[in-house]
Amino acid sequence: MDRRIQKTRKAIFDAFTIMLSRKSYDKITIRDLIEEANIGRSTFYAHFETKDDLLKAMCVDLFDHVFATDLAAEASHDFSVSQRSAKIMLTHILYHLLDDAARLRKIFACESSDLFWQYFRRPFTKLVTEQLLPMANQNALQLPQDLFVDHLTASFGEVVRWWFKTELSAPPEVVEEYFEITAFPLLKA
Amino acid sequence: MDRRIQKTRKAIFDAFTIMLSRKSYDKITIRDLIEEANIGRSTFYAHFETKDDLLKAMCVDLFDHVFATDLAAEASHDFSVSQRSAKIMLTHILYHLLDDAARLRKIFACESSDLFWQYFRRPFTKLVTEQLLPMANQNALQLPQDLFVDHLTASFGEVVRWWFKTELSAPPEVVEEYFEITAFPLLKA
DNA sequence: ATAGATATAGAACAAAGTGTCCGTTATTGT
DNA sequence: ACAATAACGGACACTTTGTTCTATATCTAT
């Protein structure tokens, strides 16, 4: 791929990240971005149609590889196996996040972080439905299924949120333990 | 209070609600609002400094009375009493929400509903800290306290979210039960 | 190394939105 | 009825947006 494109794209992403730490998403103007990125106006529009388009593209850049795991294929009908693979999968995701900590810390600490959590939550919901949902115990079955899924994704989201809020103070294994404490009363058989 | 002020304020709130169901918060312009509300431009600015100011004011109008309960004063050191009063308090909040269902359904169903959940969550966090936190059991104590609070507020938020998503299909008592199933494994002694 | 392709710079543009001001009109509370 | 004041609505300077254009710089493929 053309190195000019790579360079400009990175400059825009970096500028976007910096501006997000300075003001909220809807206060950021295209002018802010091109000045911070030090590029021409028409160059920005050659890469992205709108600010929303940029947001979406950066979320793909941030989160796609995090969930691009083939562990989902390891799903099992045996509870103990499936529970172990779920644990591995979640820890795996946390390590992926840790790999990109420098960028994600800024993103998750920013005023408009909710926008990014939305994009984080969507692919995670898929994994929950496929991996964690079959492990529901009796108590959980009293809940409507969609509420159960919402609850699990929110729980994991909150734990990760807390993790970044505390400057990644705990190792992924401990964070995964915390999630088990909050959510696994509804999962363990 | 001057009836003109009341009338204009309501017109702006209504217009804001309608526009929120049509487009996202940051796409809504002041022009949209004054056209929908059928008021003059300077009139809008006589009431609110900015769009963010309007958002904040409407959230006060929506949520202040919901949490304006003196049940918090009933806190007790006796677990069974405190558990019962917590249950009453939560159900009370759900009934408050039900009273204003017409407006809240539109708000919580809109594209920018996250903005409103933020304002909903803040006062609720206070109640959780004062009422629910003292009821933590052994398992919960393995969690950092701030994570525990985050988890409880998120759980209640998710249940309410689901409630509105399903068009308020269940009565408040059942919704409160659902919250107990998701959160009380960490609360019951 | 060169040539053809293409990304970027930079300026100009109309259209739309912002926030403020001010004189006029209409409505209100007492 | 009258004084107070809220709303109207036009005008203003200013910023942002998204597009278009040409000239220049940089890249890839050969």
Tab-separated table of C-alpha atoms (C1' of nucleotides) in Angstrom:
chain	number	residue	atom	x	y	z
A	1	MET	CA	0.000	0.000	0.000
A	2	ASP	CA	1.096	3.533	-0.831
A	3	ARG	CA	3.211	4.863	2.029
A	4	ARG	CA	1.687	8.328	1.656
A	5	ILE	CA	-1.708	6.873	2.471
A	6	GLN	CA	-0.419	5.018	5.506
A	7	LYS	CA	1.366	8.108	6.792
A	8	THR	CA	-1.642	10.381	6.360
A	9	ARG	CA	-4.042	7.858	7.852
A	10	LYS	CA	-1.879	7.463	10.919
A	11	ALA	CA	-1.503	11.237	11.239
A	12	ILE	CA	-5.296	11.619	11.214
A	13	PHE	CA	-5.832	8.833	13.757
A	14	ASP	CA	-3.197	10.325	16.038
A	15	ALA	CA	-4.667	13.794	15.716
A	16	PHE	CA	-8.121	12.399	16.436
A	17	THR	CA	-6.867	10.664	19.579
A	18	ILE	CA	-5.149	13.813	20.789
A	19	MET	CA	-8.218	15.970	20.133
A	20	LEU	CA	-10.435	13.457	21.954
A	21	SER	CA	-8.349	13.963	25.071
A	22	ARG	CA	-8.837	17.693	24.738
A	23	LYS	CA	-12.552	18.011	23.963
A	24	SER	CA	-15.665	15.933	23.405
A	25	TYR	CA	-16.315	14.238	20.076
A	26	ASP	CA	-19.037	16.585	18.933
A	27	LYS	CA	-16.907	19.650	19.697
A	28	ILE	CA	-14.060	18.423	17.502
A	29	THR	CA	-14.067	20.050	14.064
A	30	ILE	CA	-12.474	18.874	10.850
A	31	ARG	CA	-10.359	21.996	11.072
A	32	ASP	CA	-9.055	20.853	14.469
A	33	LEU	CA	-8.085	17.529	12.993
A	34	ILE	CA	-6.288	18.783	9.901
A	35	GLU	CA	-4.389	21.391	11.893
A	36	GLU	CA	-3.302	18.840	14.491
A	37	ALA	CA	-2.464	16.283	11.785
A	38	ASN	CA	-0.803	18.973	9.692
A	39	ILE	CA	-2.492	17.978	6.462
A	40	GLY	CA	-4.564	19.777	3.855
A	41	ARG	CA	-8.329	19.982	4.016
A	42	SER	CA	-8.909	18.097	0.797
A	43	THR	CA	-6.566	15.360	1.985
A	44	PHE	CA	-8.822	14.628	4.934
A	45	TYR	CA	-11.841	14.290	2.683
A	46	ALA	CA	-9.874	12.010	0.390
A	47	HIS	CA	-9.609	9.572	3.317
A	48	PHE	CA	-12.874	9.971	5.194
A	49	GLU	CA	-16.275	11.223	4.154
A	50	THR	CA	-17.251	12.563	7.556
A	51	LYS	CA	-16.147	12.671	11.173
A	52	ASP	CA	-18.457	9.725	11.908
A	53	ASP	CA	-16.727	7.791	9.148
A	54	LEU	CA	-13.395	8.476	10.828
A	55	LEU	CA	-14.765	7.290	14.168
A	56	LYS	CA	-15.966	4.067	12.644
A	57	ALA	CA	-12.687	3.449	10.814
A	58	MET	CA	-10.656	4.005	13.942
A	59	CYS	CA	-12.862	1.618	15.899
A	60	VAL	CA	-12.217	-1.065	13.297
A	61	ASP	CA	-8.509	-0.344	13.625
A	62	LEU	CA	-8.777	-0.563	17.426
A	63	PHE	CA	-11.080	-3.506	18.013
A	64	ASP	CA	-11.154	-5.809	15.017
A	65	HIS	CA	-8.045	-7.758	15.908
A	66	VAL	CA	-9.070	-7.939	19.577
A	67	PHE	CA	-12.004	-10.177	18.780
A	68	ALA	CA	-10.446	-11.837	15.756
A	69	THR	CA	-9.866	-15.051	17.655
A	70	ASP	CA	-10.740	-18.495	16.419
A	71	LEU	CA	-11.375	-19.731	19.934
A	72	ALA	CA	-15.069	-19.496	19.279
A	73	ALA	CA	-14.698	-22.562	17.114
A	74	GLU	CA	-13.597	-24.499	20.186
A	75	ALA	CA	-17.084	-24.329	21.685
A	76	SER	CA	-18.036	-27.508	23.461
A	77	HIS	CA	-21.150	-29.058	24.905
A	78	ASP	CA	-19.136	-30.297	27.843
A	79	PHE	CA	-19.540	-27.651	30.566
A	80	SER	CA	-16.106	-27.969	32.146
A	81	VAL	CA	-14.358	-27.805	28.771
A	82	SER	CA	-16.470	-24.933	27.558
A	83	GLN	CA	-15.950	-23.085	30.832
A	84	ARG	CA	-12.207	-23.462	30.529
A	85	SER	CA	-12.186	-22.289	26.916
A	86	ALA	CA	-14.361	-19.307	27.864
A	87	LYS	CA	-11.836	-18.383	30.512
A	88	ILE	CA	-9.002	-18.650	27.998
A	89	MET	CA	-10.920	-16.609	25.475
A	90	LEU	CA	-11.654	-13.770	27.902
A	91	THR	CA	-8.063	-13.654	29.136
A	92	HIS	CA	-6.959	-13.670	25.508
A	93	ILE	CA	-9.094	-10.615	24.798
A	94	LEU	CA	-7.643	-8.820	27.811
A	95	TYR	CA	-4.123	-9.497	26.574
A	96	HIS	CA	-5.050	-8.115	23.173
A	97	LEU	CA	-6.242	-4.944	24.876
A	98	LEU	CA	-3.037	-4.777	26.889
A	99	ASP	CA	-0.976	-4.965	23.704
A	100	ASP	CA	-2.540	-1.729	22.489
A	101	ALA	CA	-2.682	-0.109	25.916
A	102	ALA	CA	-1.064	3.153	24.885
A	103	ARG	CA	-3.841	4.071	22.460
A	104	LEU	CA	-6.717	2.485	24.357
A	105	ARG	CA	-5.918	4.277	27.603
A	106	LYS	CA	-6.353	7.616	25.875
A	107	ILE	CA	-9.514	6.492	24.120
A	108	PHE	CA	-11.192	4.972	27.165
A	109	ALA	CA	-10.238	7.889	29.390
A	110	CYS	CA	-11.647	10.507	27.050
A	111	GLU	CA	-14.869	12.418	27.540
A	112	SER	CA	-16.578	10.633	24.639
A	113	SER	CA	-15.448	7.146	25.581
A	114	ASP	CA	-19.044	5.891	25.476
A	115	LEU	CA	-18.893	6.063	21.691
A	116	PHE	CA	-15.999	3.615	21.682
A	117	TRP	CA	-17.553	1.325	24.273
A	118	GLN	CA	-20.492	0.984	21.938
A	119	TYR	CA	-18.214	-0.298	19.185
A	120	PHE	CA	-16.377	-2.480	21.692
A	121	ARG	CA	-19.555	-4.041	22.976
A	122	ARG	CA	-21.052	-5.052	19.646
A	123	PRO	CA	-18.547	-7.771	18.616
A	124	PHE	CA	-18.273	-8.881	22.228
A	125	THR	CA	-21.999	-9.541	22.371
A	126	LYS	CA	-21.533	-12.070	19.602
A	127	LEU	CA	-18.934	-13.973	21.590
A	128	VAL	CA	-21.091	-13.934	24.708
A	129	THR	CA	-24.036	-15.358	22.848
A	130	GLU	CA	-21.967	-18.148	21.354
A	131	GLN	CA	-19.672	-18.983	24.261
A	132	LEU	CA	-21.123	-17.904	27.584
A	133	LEU	CA	-24.851	-18.227	27.019
A	134	PRO	CA	-24.862	-22.062	26.850
A	135	MET	CA	-23.340	-22.084	30.343
A	136	ALA	CA	-26.299	-20.435	32.064
A	137	ASN	CA	-27.395	-22.083	35.305
A	138	GLN	CA	-30.842	-22.375	36.866
A	139	ASN	CA	-30.978	-18.867	38.322
A	140	ALA	CA	-30.060	-17.288	35.033
A	141	LEU	CA	-32.793	-19.209	33.255
A	142	GLN	CA	-35.359	-17.242	35.235
A	143	LEU	CA	-34.221	-14.206	33.283
A	144	PRO	CA	-35.317	-13.376	29.734
A	145	GLN	CA	-32.507	-14.486	27.464
A	146	ASP	CA	-31.821	-11.092	25.908
A	147	LEU	CA	-31.560	-9.537	29.361
A	148	PHE	CA	-29.122	-12.255	30.361
A	149	VAL	CA	-26.910	-11.484	27.370
A	150	ASP	CA	-27.113	-7.743	28.041
A	151	HIS	CA	-26.114	-8.355	31.619
A	152	LEU	CA	-23.091	-10.474	30.775
A	153	THR	CA	-21.735	-8.049	28.193
A	154	ALA	CA	-22.308	-5.114	30.523
A	155	SER	CA	-20.524	-6.947	33.341
A	156	PHE	CA	-17.467	-7.659	31.263
A	157	GLY	CA	-17.573	-4.109	29.905
A	158	GLU	CA	-17.668	-2.664	33.410
A	159	VAL	CA	-14.743	-4.768	34.553
A	160	VAL	CA	-12.640	-3.720	31.569
A	161	ARG	CA	-13.726	-0.139	32.068
A	162	TRP	CA	-12.581	-0.305	35.679
A	163	TRP	CA	-9.331	-1.912	34.564
A	164	PHE	CA	-8.443	1.014	32.327
A	165	LYS	CA	-9.715	3.514	34.891
A	166	THR	CA	-7.170	2.128	37.336
A	167	GLU	CA	-4.398	2.478	34.763
A	168	LEU	CA	-4.304	-1.291	34.128
A	169	SER	CA	-3.191	-1.894	37.688
A	170	ALA	CA	-4.045	-5.612	37.643
A	171	PRO	CA	-2.851	-8.420	35.340
A	172	PRO	CA	-5.377	-9.901	32.876
A	173	GLU	CA	-5.758	-13.077	34.945
A	174	VAL	CA	-6.956	-11.087	37.965
A	175	VAL	CA	-9.297	-8.984	35.841
A	176	GLU	CA	-10.784	-12.157	34.437
A	177	GLU	CA	-11.245	-13.387	38.015
A	178	TYR	CA	-13.156	-10.217	38.856
A	179	PHE	CA	-15.470	-10.832	35.938
A	180	GLU	CA	-16.070	-14.370	37.194
A	181	ILE	CA	-17.010	-13.049	40.625
A	182	THR	CA	-19.562	-10.620	39.170
A	183	ALA	CA	-20.997	-12.840	36.458
A	184	PHE	CA	-20.269	-16.481	37.181
A	185	PRO	CA	-22.854	-16.904	39.932
A	186	LEU	CA	-25.169	-17.024	36.954
A	187	LEU	CA	-22.921	-19.287	34.928
A	188	LYS	CA	-21.410	-21.978	37.133
A	189	ALA	CA	-23.405	-25.172	37.196
B	1	MET	CA	-43.981	31.636	37.180
B	2	ASP	CA	-44.743	33.463	33.953
B	3	ARG	CA	-46.840	31.246	31.739
B	4	ARG	CA	-44.964	32.394	28.642
B	5	ILE	CA	-41.772	30.958	30.102
B	6	GLN	CA	-43.433	27.646	30.960
B	7	LYS	CA	-44.963	27.385	27.512
B	8	THR	CA	-41.718	28.138	25.689
B	9	ARG	CA	-39.690	25.809	27.890
B	10	LYS	CA	-42.088	22.962	27.273
B	11	ALA	CA	-42.116	23.686	23.547
B	12	ILE	CA	-38.332	23.451	23.478
B	13	PHE	CA	-38.267	20.220	25.495
B	14	ASP	CA	-40.887	18.666	23.253
B	15	ALA	CA	-39.068	19.761	20.109
B	16	PHE	CA	-35.831	18.364	21.521
B	17	THR	CA	-37.482	15.018	22.234
B	18	ILE	CA	-38.963	14.850	18.757
B	19	MET	CA	-35.670	15.747	17.107
B	20	LEU	CA	-33.841	13.134	19.173
B	21	SER	CA	-36.089	10.473	17.695
B	22	ARG	CA	-35.207	11.734	14.234
B	23	LYS	CA	-31.433	12.199	14.432
B	24	SER	CA	-28.510	11.878	16.813
B	25	TYR	CA	-27.786	14.555	19.391
B	26	ASP	CA	-24.781	16.015	17.632
B	27	LYS	CA	-26.635	16.291	14.331
B	28	ILE	CA	-29.430	18.352	15.898
B	29	THR	CA	-28.977	22.081	15.284
B	30	ILE	CA	-30.421	25.023	17.186
B	31	ARG	CA	-32.224	25.833	13.960
B	32	ASP	CA	-33.902	22.410	14.018
B	33	LEU	CA	-35.084	23.033	17.545
B	34	ILE	CA	-36.521	26.513	17.035
B	35	GLU	CA	-38.293	25.462	13.863
B	36	GLU	CA	-39.814	22.405	15.503
B	37	ALA	CA	-40.707	24.384	18.634
B	38	ASN	CA	-41.926	27.279	16.500
B	39	ILE	CA	-40.112	29.950	18.455
B	40	GLY	CA	-37.655	32.719	17.617
B	41	ARG	CA	-33.934	32.233	17.648
B	42	SER	CA	-33.294	34.785	20.385
B	43	THR	CA	-35.989	33.165	22.492
B	44	PHE	CA	-34.051	29.927	22.578
B	45	TYR	CA	-30.932	31.682	23.739
B	46	ALA	CA	-32.945	33.483	26.409
B	47	HIS	CA	-33.678	30.067	27.917
B	48	PHE	CA	-30.528	28.041	27.278
B	49	GLU	CA	-26.964	29.049	26.612
B	50	THR	CA	-26.108	26.043	24.447
B	51	LYS	CA	-27.442	22.704	23.290
B	52	ASP	CA	-25.509	21.012	26.096
B	53	ASP	CA	-27.211	23.319	28.558
B	54	LEU	CA	-30.573	22.204	27.200
B	55	LEU	CA	-29.585	18.560	27.533
B	56	LYS	CA	-28.587	19.065	31.138
B	57	ALA	CA	-31.769	20.963	31.974
B	58	MET	CA	-33.960	18.292	30.447
B	59	CYS	CA	-32.155	15.580	32.365
B	60	VAL	CA	-32.852	17.445	35.580
B	61	ASP	CA	-36.478	17.680	34.526
B	62	LEU	CA	-36.523	13.952	33.739
B	63	PHE	CA	-34.566	12.401	36.587
B	64	ASP	CA	-34.478	14.676	39.595
B	65	HIS	CA	-37.829	13.605	40.985
B	66	VAL	CA	-37.085	9.937	40.269
B	67	PHE	CA	-34.314	9.861	42.830
B	68	ALA	CA	-35.798	12.485	45.134
B	69	THR	CA	-36.818	9.888	47.675
B	70	ASP	CA	-36.168	10.141	51.382
B	71	LEU	CA	-35.885	6.382	51.667
B	72	ALA	CA	-32.140	6.778	51.916
B	73	ALA	CA	-32.699	8.122	55.416
B	74	GLU	CA	-34.176	4.776	56.378
B	75	ALA	CA	-30.826	3.040	56.092
B	76	SER	CA	-30.318	0.447	58.750
B	77	HIS	CA	-27.466	-1.613	60.093
B	78	ASP	CA	-29.751	-4.612	60.354
B	79	PHE	CA	-29.253	-6.577	57.130
B	80	SER	CA	-32.796	-7.888	56.777
B	81	VAL	CA	-34.302	-4.445	57.362
B	82	SER	CA	-31.852	-2.729	55.050
B	83	GLN	CA	-32.430	-5.393	52.402
B	84	ARG	CA	-36.160	-4.841	52.576
B	85	SER	CA	-35.840	-1.059	52.350
B	86	ALA	CA	-33.471	-1.399	49.412
B	87	LYS	CA	-36.086	-3.482	47.645
B	88	ILE	CA	-38.755	-0.870	48.360
B	89	MET	CA	-36.483	1.908	47.180
B	90	LEU	CA	-35.657	0.220	43.876
B	91	THR	CA	-39.293	-0.600	43.166
B	92	HIS	CA	-40.143	2.987	44.062
B	93	ILE	CA	-37.688	4.257	41.469
B	94	LEU	CA	-39.173	1.948	38.844
B	95	TYR	CA	-42.665	3.296	39.565
B	96	HIS	CA	-41.366	6.828	39.197
B	97	LEU	CA	-40.002	5.897	35.782
B	98	LEU	CA	-43.299	4.303	34.857
B	99	ASP	CA	-45.144	7.519	35.714
B	100	ASP	CA	-43.181	9.357	33.050
B	101	ALA	CA	-43.137	6.483	30.582
B	102	ALA	CA	-44.365	8.479	27.608
B	103	ARG	CA	-41.337	10.790	27.572
B	104	LEU	CA	-38.784	8.285	28.800
B	105	ARG	CA	-39.622	5.717	26.151
B	106	LYS	CA	-38.748	8.201	23.445
B	107	ILE	CA	-35.588	9.301	25.226
B	108	PHE	CA	-34.299	5.811	25.996
B	109	ALA	CA	-35.128	4.530	22.527
B	110	CYS	CA	-33.314	7.328	20.723
B	111	GLU	CA	-29.954	7.054	19.008
B	112	SER	CA	-28.218	9.200	21.630
B	113	SER	CA	-29.754	7.501	24.626
B	114	ASP	CA	-26.303	6.920	26.130
B	115	LEU	CA	-26.152	10.614	26.974
B	116	PHE	CA	-29.252	10.268	29.098
B	117	TRP	CA	-28.117	7.029	30.747
B	118	GLN	CA	-25.071	8.916	31.892
B	119	TYR	CA	-27.253	11.442	33.684
B	120	PHE	CA	-29.460	8.652	34.994
B	121	ARG	CA	-26.551	6.726	36.380
B	122	ARG	CA	-24.907	9.529	38.338
B	123	PRO	CA	-27.588	10.053	41.029
B	124	PHE	CA	-28.217	6.315	41.122
B	125	THR	CA	-24.583	5.663	41.988
B	126	LYS	CA	-25.100	7.748	45.110
B	127	LEU	CA	-27.994	5.570	46.216
B	128	VAL	CA	-26.075	2.387	45.526
B	129	THR	CA	-23.147	3.551	47.602
B	130	GLU	CA	-25.370	4.464	50.529
B	131	GLN	CA	-27.916	1.665	50.413
B	132	LEU	CA	-26.602	-1.386	48.617
B	133	LEU	CA	-22.887	-1.251	49.332
B	134	PRO	CA	-23.216	-2.074	53.065
B	135	MET	CA	-24.969	-5.304	52.079
B	136	ALA	CA	-21.982	-6.799	50.247
B	137	ASN	CA	-21.269	-10.444	51.058
B	138	GLN	CA	-17.985	-12.324	51.168
B	139	ASN	CA	-17.653	-12.864	47.440
B	140	ALA	CA	-18.188	-9.194	46.697
B	141	LEU	CA	-15.510	-8.225	49.194
B	142	GLN	CA	-12.944	-9.894	46.966
B	143	LEU	CA	-13.649	-7.134	44.477
B	144	PRO	CA	-12.235	-3.615	44.690
B	145	GLN	CA	-14.985	-1.458	46.162
B	146	ASP	CA	-15.239	0.978	43.235
B	147	LEU	CA	-15.575	-1.922	40.818
B	148	PHE	CA	-18.323	-3.357	43.005
B	149	VAL	CA	-20.245	-0.070	42.889
B	150	ASP	CA	-19.745	0.219	39.134
B	151	HIS	CA	-21.040	-3.304	38.705
B	152	LEU	CA	-24.181	-2.745	40.752
B	153	THR	CA	-25.136	0.483	38.996
B	154	ALA	CA	-24.456	-1.058	35.617
B	155	SER	CA	-26.597	-4.076	36.506
B	156	PHE	CA	-29.555	-1.973	37.514
B	157	GLY	CA	-29.038	0.237	34.476
B	158	GLU	CA	-29.042	-2.775	32.169
B	159	VAL	CA	-32.228	-4.149	33.679
B	160	VAL	CA	-34.017	-0.804	33.293
B	161	ARG	CA	-32.629	-0.490	29.791
B	162	TRP	CA	-34.017	-3.894	28.930
B	163	TRP	CA	-37.337	-2.931	30.540
B	164	PHE	CA	-37.775	0.062	28.253
B	165	LYS	CA	-36.462	-1.878	25.255
B	166	THR	CA	-39.278	-4.368	25.761
B	167	GLU	CA	-41.841	-1.561	25.911
B	168	LEU	CA	-42.255	-1.890	29.705
B	169	SER	CA	-43.653	-5.370	29.256
B	170	ALA	CA	-43.143	-6.366	32.912
B	171	PRO	CA	-44.430	-4.753	36.122
B	172	PRO	CA	-41.881	-2.992	38.385
B	173	GLU	CA	-41.940	-5.818	40.934
B	174	VAL	CA	-40.791	-8.335	38.319
B	175	VAL	CA	-38.126	-5.974	37.010
B	176	GLU	CA	-36.833	-5.565	40.548
B	177	GLU	CA	-36.726	-9.373	40.814
B	178	TYR	CA	-34.610	-9.550	37.681
B	179	PHE	CA	-32.164	-7.110	39.185
B	180	GLU	CA	-31.967	-9.253	42.317
B	181	ILE	CA	-31.156	-12.318	40.228
B	182	THR	CA	-28.293	-10.544	38.452
B	183	ALA	CA	-26.877	-8.608	41.392
B	184	PHE	CA	-28.001	-10.141	44.667
B	185	PRO	CA	-25.691	-13.161	44.554
B	186	LEU	CA	-23.161	-10.536	45.590
B	187	LEU	CA	-25.442	-8.943	48.146
B	188	LYS	CA	-27.305	-11.630	50.069
B	189	ALA	CA	-25.588	-12.658	53.306
C	1	DA	C1'	16.733	5.530	-13.142
C	2	DT	C1'	12.741	6.938	-15.308
C	3	DA	C1'	7.947	7.471	-16.432
C	4	DG	C1'	3.300	7.255	-15.422
C	5	DA	C1'	0.121	7.271	-11.726
C	6	DT	C1'	-1.664	9.295	-7.794
C	7	DA	C1'	-1.670	11.502	-3.171
C	8	DT	C1'	-1.254	15.926	-1.172
C	9	DA	C1'	-1.168	21.088	-0.781
C	10	DG	C1'	-3.501	25.155	-0.917
C	11	DA	C1'	-6.781	28.379	-2.243
C	12	DA	C1'	-11.399	29.581	-3.324
C	13	DC	C1'	-16.370	28.843	-2.999
C	14	DA	C1'	-21.339	28.590	-1.578
C	15	DA	C1'	-24.162	26.971	1.920
C	16	DA	C1'	-25.334	26.429	6.564
C	17	DG	C1'	-24.880	27.129	11.552
C	18	DT	C1'	-23.599	30.036	15.641
C	19	DG	C1'	-24.196	33.471	19.081
C	20	DT	C1'	-25.371	38.312	19.759
C	21	DC	C1'	-27.782	42.630	19.302
C	22	DC	C1'	-31.746	45.626	19.109
C	23	DG	C1'	-36.172	47.817	18.125
C	24	DT	C1'	-40.955	46.227	18.009
C	25	DT	C1'	-44.919	43.665	19.468
C	26	DA	C1'	-47.620	40.799	22.510
C	27	DT	C1'	-48.568	38.803	26.878
C	28	DT	C1'	-48.422	38.708	31.754
C	29	DG	C1'	-48.919	39.654	36.896
C	30	DT	C1'	-50.461	43.018	40.047
D	1	DA	C1'	-55.131	49.758	33.121
D	2	DC	C1'	-50.259	49.786	33.458
D	3	DA	C1'	-45.657	48.699	34.096
D	4	DA	C1'	-42.721	44.783	33.391
D	5	DT	C1'	-40.974	41.526	30.528
D	6	DA	C1'	-41.029	37.622	27.228
D	7	DA	C1'	-41.133	36.654	22.463
D	8	DC	C1'	-40.406	38.102	17.727
D	9	DG	C1'	-37.557	38.565	13.802
D	10	DG	C1'	-34.246	40.763	11.095
D	11	DA	C1'	-29.418	41.737	10.888
D	12	DC	C1'	-24.753	41.071	11.996
D	13	DA	C1'	-19.875	39.013	11.991
D	14	DC	C1'	-17.999	34.802	12.481
D	15	DT	C1'	-16.949	29.738	11.984
D	16	DT	C1'	-17.517	25.298	9.866
D	17	DT	C1'	-18.534	22.376	6.094
D	18	DG	C1'	-17.917	19.886	1.864
D	19	DT	C1'	-16.557	20.549	-2.940
D	20	DT	C1'	-13.629	21.822	-6.777
D	21	DC	C1'	-9.581	23.179	-8.992
D	22	DT	C1'	-4.551	23.354	-10.362
D	23	DA	C1'	0.173	22.739	-9.194
D	24	DT	C1'	3.465	20.031	-6.788
D	25	DA	C1'	5.472	16.149	-4.527
D	26	DT	C1'	5.906	11.382	-3.845
D	27	DC	C1'	5.157	6.749	-4.838
D	28	DT	C1'	5.121	2.155	-7.549
D	29	DA	C1'	6.249	-0.639	-11.349
D	30	DT	C1'	9.186	-1.539	-14.932
